[in-house]
Short mmCIF file of C-alpha atoms and ligand atoms in Angstrom, two decimals:
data_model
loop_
_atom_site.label_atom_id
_atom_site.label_comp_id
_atom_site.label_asym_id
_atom_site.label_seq_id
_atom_site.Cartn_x
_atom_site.Cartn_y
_atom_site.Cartn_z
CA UNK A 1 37.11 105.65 -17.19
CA UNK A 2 39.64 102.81 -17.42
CA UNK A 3 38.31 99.31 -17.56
CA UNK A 4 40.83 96.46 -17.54
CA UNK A 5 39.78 92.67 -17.75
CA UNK A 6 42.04 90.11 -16.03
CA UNK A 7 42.45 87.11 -17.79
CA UNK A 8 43.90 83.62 -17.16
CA UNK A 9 42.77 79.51 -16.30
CA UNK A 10 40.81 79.06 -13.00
CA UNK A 11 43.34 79.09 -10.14
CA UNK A 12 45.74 81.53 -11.79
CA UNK A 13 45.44 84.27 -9.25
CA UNK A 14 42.85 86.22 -10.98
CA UNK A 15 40.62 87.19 -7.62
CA UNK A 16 44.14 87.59 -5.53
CA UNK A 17 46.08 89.80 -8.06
CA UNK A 18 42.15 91.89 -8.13
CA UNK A 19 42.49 92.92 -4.89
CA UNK A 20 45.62 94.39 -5.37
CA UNK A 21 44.71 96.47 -7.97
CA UNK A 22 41.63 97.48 -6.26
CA UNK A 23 43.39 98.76 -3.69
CA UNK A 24 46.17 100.48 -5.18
CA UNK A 25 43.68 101.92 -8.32
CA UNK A 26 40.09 102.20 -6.44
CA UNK A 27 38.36 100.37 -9.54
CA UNK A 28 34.96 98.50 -9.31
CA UNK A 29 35.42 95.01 -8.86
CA UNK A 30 33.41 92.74 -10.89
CA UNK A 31 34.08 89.28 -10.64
CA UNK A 32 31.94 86.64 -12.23
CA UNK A 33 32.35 84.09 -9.52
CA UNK A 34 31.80 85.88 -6.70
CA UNK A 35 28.62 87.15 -8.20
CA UNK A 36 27.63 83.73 -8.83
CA UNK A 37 28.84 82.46 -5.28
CA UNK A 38 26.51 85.83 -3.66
CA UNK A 39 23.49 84.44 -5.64
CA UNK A 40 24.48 80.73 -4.69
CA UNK A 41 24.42 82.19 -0.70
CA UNK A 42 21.33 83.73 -1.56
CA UNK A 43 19.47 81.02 -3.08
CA UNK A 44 18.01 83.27 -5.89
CA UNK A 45 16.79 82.20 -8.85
CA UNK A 46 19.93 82.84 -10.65
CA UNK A 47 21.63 80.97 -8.22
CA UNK A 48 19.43 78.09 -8.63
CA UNK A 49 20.10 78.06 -12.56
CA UNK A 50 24.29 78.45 -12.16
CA UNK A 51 24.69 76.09 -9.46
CA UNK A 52 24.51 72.68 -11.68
CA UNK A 53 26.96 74.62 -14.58
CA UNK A 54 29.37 75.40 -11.30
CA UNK A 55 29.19 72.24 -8.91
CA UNK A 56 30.58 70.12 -12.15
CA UNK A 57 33.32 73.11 -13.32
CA UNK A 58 31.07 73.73 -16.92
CA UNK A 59 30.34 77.43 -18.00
CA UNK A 60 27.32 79.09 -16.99
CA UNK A 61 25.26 79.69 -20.32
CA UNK A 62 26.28 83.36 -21.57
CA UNK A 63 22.79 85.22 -21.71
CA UNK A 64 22.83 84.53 -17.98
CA UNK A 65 26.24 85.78 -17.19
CA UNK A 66 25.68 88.91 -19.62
CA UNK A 67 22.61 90.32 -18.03
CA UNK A 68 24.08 89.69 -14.95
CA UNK A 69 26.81 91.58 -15.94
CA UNK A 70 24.65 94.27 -17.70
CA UNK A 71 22.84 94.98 -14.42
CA UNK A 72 25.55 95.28 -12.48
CA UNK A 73 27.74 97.89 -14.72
CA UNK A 74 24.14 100.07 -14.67
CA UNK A 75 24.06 99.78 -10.31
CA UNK A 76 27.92 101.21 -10.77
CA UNK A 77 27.59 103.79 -13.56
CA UNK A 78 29.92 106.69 -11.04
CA UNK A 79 32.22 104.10 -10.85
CA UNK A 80 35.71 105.59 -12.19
CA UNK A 81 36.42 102.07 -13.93
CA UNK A 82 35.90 98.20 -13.90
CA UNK A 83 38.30 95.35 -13.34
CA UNK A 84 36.14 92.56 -15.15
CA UNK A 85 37.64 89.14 -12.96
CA UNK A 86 36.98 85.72 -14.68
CA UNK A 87 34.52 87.66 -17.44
CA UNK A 88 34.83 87.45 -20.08
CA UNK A 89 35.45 83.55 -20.74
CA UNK A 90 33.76 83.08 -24.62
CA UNK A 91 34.02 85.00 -27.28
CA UNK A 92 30.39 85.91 -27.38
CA UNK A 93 30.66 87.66 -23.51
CA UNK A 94 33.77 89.27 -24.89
CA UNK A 95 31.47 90.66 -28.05
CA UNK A 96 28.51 91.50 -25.88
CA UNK A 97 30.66 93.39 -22.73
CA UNK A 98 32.38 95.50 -25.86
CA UNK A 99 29.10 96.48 -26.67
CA UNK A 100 27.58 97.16 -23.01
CA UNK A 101 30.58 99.20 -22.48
CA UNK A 102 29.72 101.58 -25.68
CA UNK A 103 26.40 101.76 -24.42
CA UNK A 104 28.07 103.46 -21.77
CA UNK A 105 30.70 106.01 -23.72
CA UNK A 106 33.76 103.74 -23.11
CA UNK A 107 35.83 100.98 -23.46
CA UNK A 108 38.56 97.96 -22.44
CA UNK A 109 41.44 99.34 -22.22
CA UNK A 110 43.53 96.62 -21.76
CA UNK A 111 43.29 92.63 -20.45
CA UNK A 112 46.17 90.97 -18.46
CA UNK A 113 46.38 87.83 -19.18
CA UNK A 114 48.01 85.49 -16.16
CA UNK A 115 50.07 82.57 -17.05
CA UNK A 116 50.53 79.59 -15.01
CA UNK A 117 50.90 76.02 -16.42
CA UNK A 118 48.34 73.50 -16.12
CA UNK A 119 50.13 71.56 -12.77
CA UNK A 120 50.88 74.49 -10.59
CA UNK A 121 46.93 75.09 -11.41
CA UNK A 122 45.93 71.86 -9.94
CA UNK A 123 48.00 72.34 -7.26
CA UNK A 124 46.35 75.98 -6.02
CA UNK A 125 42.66 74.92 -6.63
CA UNK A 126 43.17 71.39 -4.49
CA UNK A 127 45.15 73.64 -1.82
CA UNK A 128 42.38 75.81 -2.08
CA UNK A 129 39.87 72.88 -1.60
CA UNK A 130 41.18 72.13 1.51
CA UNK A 131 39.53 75.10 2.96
CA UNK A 132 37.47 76.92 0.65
CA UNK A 133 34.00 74.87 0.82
CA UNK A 134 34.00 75.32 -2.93
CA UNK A 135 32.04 71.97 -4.31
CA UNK A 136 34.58 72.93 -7.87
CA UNK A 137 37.96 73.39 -6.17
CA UNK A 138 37.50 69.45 -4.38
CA UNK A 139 38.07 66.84 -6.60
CA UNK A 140 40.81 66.51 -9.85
CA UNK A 141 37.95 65.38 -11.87
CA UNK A 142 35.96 68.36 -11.43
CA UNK A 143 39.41 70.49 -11.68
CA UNK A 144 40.23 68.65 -15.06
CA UNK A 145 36.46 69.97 -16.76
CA UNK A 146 37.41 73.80 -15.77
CA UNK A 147 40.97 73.38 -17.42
CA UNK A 148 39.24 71.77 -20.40
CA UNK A 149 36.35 74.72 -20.57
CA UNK A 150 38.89 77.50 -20.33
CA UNK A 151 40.97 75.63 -23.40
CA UNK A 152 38.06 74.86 -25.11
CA UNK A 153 35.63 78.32 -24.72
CA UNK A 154 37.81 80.44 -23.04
CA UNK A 155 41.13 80.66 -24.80
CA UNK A 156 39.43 82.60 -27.85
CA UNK A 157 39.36 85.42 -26.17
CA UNK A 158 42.96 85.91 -26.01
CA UNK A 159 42.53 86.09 -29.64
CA UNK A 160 39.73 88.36 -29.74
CA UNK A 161 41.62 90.83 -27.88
CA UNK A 162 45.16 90.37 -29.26
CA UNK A 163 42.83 91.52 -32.70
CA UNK A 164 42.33 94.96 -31.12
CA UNK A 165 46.25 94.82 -29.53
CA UNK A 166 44.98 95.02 -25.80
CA UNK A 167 46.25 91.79 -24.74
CA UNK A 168 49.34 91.65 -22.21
CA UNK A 169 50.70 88.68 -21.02
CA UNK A 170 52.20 88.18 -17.67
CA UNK A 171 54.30 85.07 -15.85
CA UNK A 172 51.34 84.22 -13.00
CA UNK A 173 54.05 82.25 -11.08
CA UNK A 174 56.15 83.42 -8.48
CA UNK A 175 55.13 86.02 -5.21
CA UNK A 176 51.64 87.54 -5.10
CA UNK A 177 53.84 90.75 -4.79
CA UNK A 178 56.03 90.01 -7.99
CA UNK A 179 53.45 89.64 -10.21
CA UNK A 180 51.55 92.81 -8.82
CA UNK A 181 54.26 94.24 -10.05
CA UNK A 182 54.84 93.20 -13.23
CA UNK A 183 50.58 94.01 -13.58
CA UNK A 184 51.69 97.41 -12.39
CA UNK A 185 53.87 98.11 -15.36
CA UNK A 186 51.43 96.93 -17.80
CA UNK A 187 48.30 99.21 -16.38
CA UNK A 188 50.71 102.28 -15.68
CA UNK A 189 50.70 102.99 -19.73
CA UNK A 190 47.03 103.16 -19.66
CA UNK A 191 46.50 105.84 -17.04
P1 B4P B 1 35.91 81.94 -10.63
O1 B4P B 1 35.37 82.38 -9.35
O2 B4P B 1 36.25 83.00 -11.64
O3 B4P B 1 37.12 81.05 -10.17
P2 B4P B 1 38.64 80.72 -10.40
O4 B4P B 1 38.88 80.61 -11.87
O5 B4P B 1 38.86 79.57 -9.54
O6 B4P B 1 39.48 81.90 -9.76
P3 B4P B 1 40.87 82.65 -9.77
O7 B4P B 1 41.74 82.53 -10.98
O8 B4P B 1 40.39 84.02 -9.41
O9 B4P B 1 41.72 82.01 -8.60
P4 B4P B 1 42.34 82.68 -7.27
O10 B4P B 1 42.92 84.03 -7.44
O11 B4P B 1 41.29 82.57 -6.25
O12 B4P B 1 34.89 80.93 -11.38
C1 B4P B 1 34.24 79.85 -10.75
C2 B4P B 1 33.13 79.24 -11.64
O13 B4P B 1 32.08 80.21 -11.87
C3 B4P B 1 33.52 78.82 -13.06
O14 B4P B 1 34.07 77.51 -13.11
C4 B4P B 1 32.14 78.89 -13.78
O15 B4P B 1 31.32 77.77 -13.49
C5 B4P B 1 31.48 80.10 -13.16
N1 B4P B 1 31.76 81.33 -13.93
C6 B4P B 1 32.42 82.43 -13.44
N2 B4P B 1 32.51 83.38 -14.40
C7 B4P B 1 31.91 82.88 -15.52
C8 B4P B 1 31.70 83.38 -16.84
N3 B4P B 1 32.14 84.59 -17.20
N4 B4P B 1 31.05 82.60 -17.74
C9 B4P B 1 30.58 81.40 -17.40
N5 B4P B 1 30.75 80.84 -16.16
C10 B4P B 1 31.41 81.58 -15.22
O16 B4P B 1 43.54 81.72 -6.97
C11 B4P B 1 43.39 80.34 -6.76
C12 B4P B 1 44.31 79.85 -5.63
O17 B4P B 1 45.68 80.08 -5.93
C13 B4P B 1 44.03 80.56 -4.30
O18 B4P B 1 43.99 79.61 -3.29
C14 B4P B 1 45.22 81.51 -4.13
O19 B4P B 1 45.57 81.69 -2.76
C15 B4P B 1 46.33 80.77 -4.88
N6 B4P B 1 47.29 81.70 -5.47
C16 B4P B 1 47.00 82.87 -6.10
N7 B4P B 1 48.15 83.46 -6.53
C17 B4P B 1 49.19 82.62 -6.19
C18 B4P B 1 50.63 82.67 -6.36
N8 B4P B 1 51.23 83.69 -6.97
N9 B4P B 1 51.36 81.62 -5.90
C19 B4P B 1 50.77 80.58 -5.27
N10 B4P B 1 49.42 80.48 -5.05
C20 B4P B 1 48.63 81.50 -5.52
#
């Protein structure tokens, strides 16, 4: 089993690049966001409780992203590997998914880290907004508190992993197809 995490700011081509490698490694896809969008459609009970975090750009509280999380590793346990997309964004979902994933006899093997400065950001998520519905991708305002959480809450991470040397960093500017690529290189010396 080979589980990757892609890493990066929201609007750095995290669910884009995911598709790629998807389709090109046949991984399980688990993306935070869309999880949290499905429930949002849904109007579950976990929906209810993440809309307010995700309507202003805040973090959803971690025990709620975790057993979400949690539950849906367990519904996938034939999978032959996860790509974990936006999660995880503190240091305590980083902590807690390294310990689901010995639950289950395995571990990250590495986390791509996409890197795209804060204006070409902006730019994506209001092109995005245009289009996408998404109450968080409309406004700068909104824009500006998801930069700030991922500097704040997120950027750890990076850390954590860099500690266990499993962190690559890759230039998230340019083609979709370039920076494929360059993710390419970085996953080939895992499998
Ligand atoms: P996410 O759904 O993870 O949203 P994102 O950060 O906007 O996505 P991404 O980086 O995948 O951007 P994309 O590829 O679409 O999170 C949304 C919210 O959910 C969070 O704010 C939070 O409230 C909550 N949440 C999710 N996970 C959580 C967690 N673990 N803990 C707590 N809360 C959590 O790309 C963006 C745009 O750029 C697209 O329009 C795309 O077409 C464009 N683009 C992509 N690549 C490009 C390129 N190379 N050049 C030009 N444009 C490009």
């Amino acid at each position: 089993m080979v589980n990757i995490v892609l890493f990066g700011p929201p609007g750095a081509g995290k669910g884009t690049q995911s598709e790629h490698i998807i389709q090109k490694y046949g991984l399980k896809h688990i993306s935070t966001g869309d999880l949290f969008r499905k429930h949002l459609g849904e109007g579950t009970q976990l929906g209810k409780e993440a809309r307010s975090y995700m309507d202003n750009g805040k973090l959803v509280p971690d025990e709620v992203v975790i057993g979400m999380v949690d539950e849906t590793i367990n519904e996938h346990k034939e999978a032959p590997g996860f790509i974990f997309d936006g999660f995880p964004r503190t240091v305590a979902q980083a902590e807690a998914l390294d310990k689901l994933l010995a639950d289950h006899k395995t571990g990250i093997a590495c986390m791509i880290e996409l890197d795209v400065p804060q204006e070409e950001l902006k730019k994506r998520l209001l092109e995005r907004g245009k289009t996408s519905g998404r109450a968080d991708d409309q406004n700068e305002e909104k824009i500006n508190v998801r930069i700030g959480e991922y500097l704040t809450k997120t950027v750890p991470v990076a850390k954590f992993y860099a500690g266990q040397d499993k962190n690559c960093k890759i230039n998230g500017v340019g083609s979709v197809e370039g920076i494929f690529g360059d993710i390419v290189k970085a996953m080939d010396t895992h499998y």
